[in-house]
Coordinates of C-alpha atoms in Angstrom, one line a residue:
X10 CA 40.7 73.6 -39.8
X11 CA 38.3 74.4 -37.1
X12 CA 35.3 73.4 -39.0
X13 CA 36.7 70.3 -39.2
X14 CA 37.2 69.7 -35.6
X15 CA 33.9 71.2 -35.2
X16 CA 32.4 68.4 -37.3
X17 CA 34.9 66.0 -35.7
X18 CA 33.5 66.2 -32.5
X19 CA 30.2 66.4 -33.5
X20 CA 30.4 63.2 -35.1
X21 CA 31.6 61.0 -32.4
X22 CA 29.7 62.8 -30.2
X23 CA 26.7 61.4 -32.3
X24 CA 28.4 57.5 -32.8
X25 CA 28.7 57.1 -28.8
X26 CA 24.8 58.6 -28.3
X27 CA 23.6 55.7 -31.1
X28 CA 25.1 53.4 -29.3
X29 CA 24.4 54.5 -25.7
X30 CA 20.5 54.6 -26.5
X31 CA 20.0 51.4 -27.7
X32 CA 20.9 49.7 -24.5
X33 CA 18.7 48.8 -22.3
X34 CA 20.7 49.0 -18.8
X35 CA 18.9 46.9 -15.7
X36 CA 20.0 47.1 -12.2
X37 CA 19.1 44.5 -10.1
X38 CA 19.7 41.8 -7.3
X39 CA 19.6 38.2 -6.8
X40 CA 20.3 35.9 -3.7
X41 CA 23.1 33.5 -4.5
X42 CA 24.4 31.0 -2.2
X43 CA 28.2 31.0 -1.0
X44 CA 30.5 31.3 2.3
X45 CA 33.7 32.9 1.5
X46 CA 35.6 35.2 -0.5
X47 CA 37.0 32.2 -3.2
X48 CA 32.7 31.6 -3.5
X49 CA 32.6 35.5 -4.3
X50 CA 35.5 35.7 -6.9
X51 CA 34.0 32.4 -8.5
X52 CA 30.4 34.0 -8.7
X53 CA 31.8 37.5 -9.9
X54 CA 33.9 35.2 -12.8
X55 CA 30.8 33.7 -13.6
X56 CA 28.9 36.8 -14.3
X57 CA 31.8 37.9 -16.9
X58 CA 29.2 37.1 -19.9
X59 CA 28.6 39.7 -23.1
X60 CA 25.8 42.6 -21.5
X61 CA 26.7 42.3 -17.9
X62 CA 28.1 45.5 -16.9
X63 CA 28.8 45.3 -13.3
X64 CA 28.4 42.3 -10.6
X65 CA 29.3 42.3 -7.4
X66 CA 28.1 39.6 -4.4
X67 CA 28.2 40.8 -0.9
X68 CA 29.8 37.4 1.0
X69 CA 28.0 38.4 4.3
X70 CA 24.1 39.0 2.9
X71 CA 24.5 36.9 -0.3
X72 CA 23.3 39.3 -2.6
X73 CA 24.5 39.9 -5.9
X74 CA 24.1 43.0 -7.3
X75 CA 23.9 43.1 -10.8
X76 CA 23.9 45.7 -13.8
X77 CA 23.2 44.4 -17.6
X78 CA 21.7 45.1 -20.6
X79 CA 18.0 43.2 -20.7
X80 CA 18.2 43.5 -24.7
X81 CA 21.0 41.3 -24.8
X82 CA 20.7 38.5 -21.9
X83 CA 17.9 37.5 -19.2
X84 CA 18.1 37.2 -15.4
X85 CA 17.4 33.6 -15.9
X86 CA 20.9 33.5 -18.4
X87 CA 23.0 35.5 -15.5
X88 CA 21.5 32.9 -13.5
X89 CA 22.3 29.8 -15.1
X90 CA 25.8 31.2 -15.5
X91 CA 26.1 31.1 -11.6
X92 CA 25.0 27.7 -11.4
X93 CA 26.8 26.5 -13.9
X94 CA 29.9 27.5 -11.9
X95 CA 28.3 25.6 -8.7
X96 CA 26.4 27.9 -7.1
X97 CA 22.4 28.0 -6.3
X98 CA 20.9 31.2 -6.9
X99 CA 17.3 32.2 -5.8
X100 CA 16.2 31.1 -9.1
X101 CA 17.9 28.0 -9.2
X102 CA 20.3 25.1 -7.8
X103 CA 23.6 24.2 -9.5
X104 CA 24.2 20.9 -10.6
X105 CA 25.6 18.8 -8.5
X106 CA 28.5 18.0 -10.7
X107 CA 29.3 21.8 -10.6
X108 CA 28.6 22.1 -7.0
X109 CA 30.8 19.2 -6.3
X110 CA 33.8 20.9 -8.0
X111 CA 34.3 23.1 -5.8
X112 CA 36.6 23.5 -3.6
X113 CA 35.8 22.1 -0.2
X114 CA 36.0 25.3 1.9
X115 CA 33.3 26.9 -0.8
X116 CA 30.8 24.3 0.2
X117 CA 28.4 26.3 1.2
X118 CA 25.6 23.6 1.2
X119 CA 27.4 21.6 4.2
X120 CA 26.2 22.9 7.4
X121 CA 29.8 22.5 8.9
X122 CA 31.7 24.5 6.4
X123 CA 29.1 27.3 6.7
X124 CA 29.5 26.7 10.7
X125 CA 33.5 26.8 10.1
X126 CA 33.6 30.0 8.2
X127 CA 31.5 32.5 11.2
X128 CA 34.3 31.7 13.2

């Protein structure tokens, strides 16, 4: 019975290496634009795609810090992801149908909303 154990462990030990080594994990950043936390929940969403492990966007520098396999999607995919959702990244600028549909406080293009939310 302990052999079997033995071979047991062994054996999943050697399934979770295979597929731990052939990811390819990248960390990164990228600027994206928003103003409030609704813009950071909406960015975060839109970063929910297949080979994105972590993504989190810092409301008060911009930046959105990112973790994802680069054998499975591009920067440029995370990307158009984000703008796809309404938000210009350093790479891009959202449509304007996307931006549009936001919600008005998460207008981050309008130079009052942006003045509205420092207060």
């Amino acid at each position: 019975m302990n052999s079997l154990y033995k071979f047991s462990f062994v054996f999943a030990l050697a399934i979770m290496a295979s597929t731990t080594f052939g990811q390819t994990k990248t960390d990164t950043t990228m600027i994206v634009n928003g103003v409030c936390n609704m813009c950071k929940g909406t960015i975060q969403k839109a970063c929910k795609i297949d080979g994105v492990y972590s993504a989190d966007w810092d409301v008060d520098s911009k930046v959105l810090t990112l973790s994802f396999d680069s054998e499975k999607l591009s920067l440029q995919q995370i990307s158009d992801s984000v703008n796809a959702a309404g938000y210009d990244t350093e790479y891009n600028t959202a449509p304007d149908e996307a931006y549009f549909g936001l919600h008005g406080c998460c207008h981050y293009r309008d130079p009052k909303v942006v003045e509205d939310h420092k207060k």
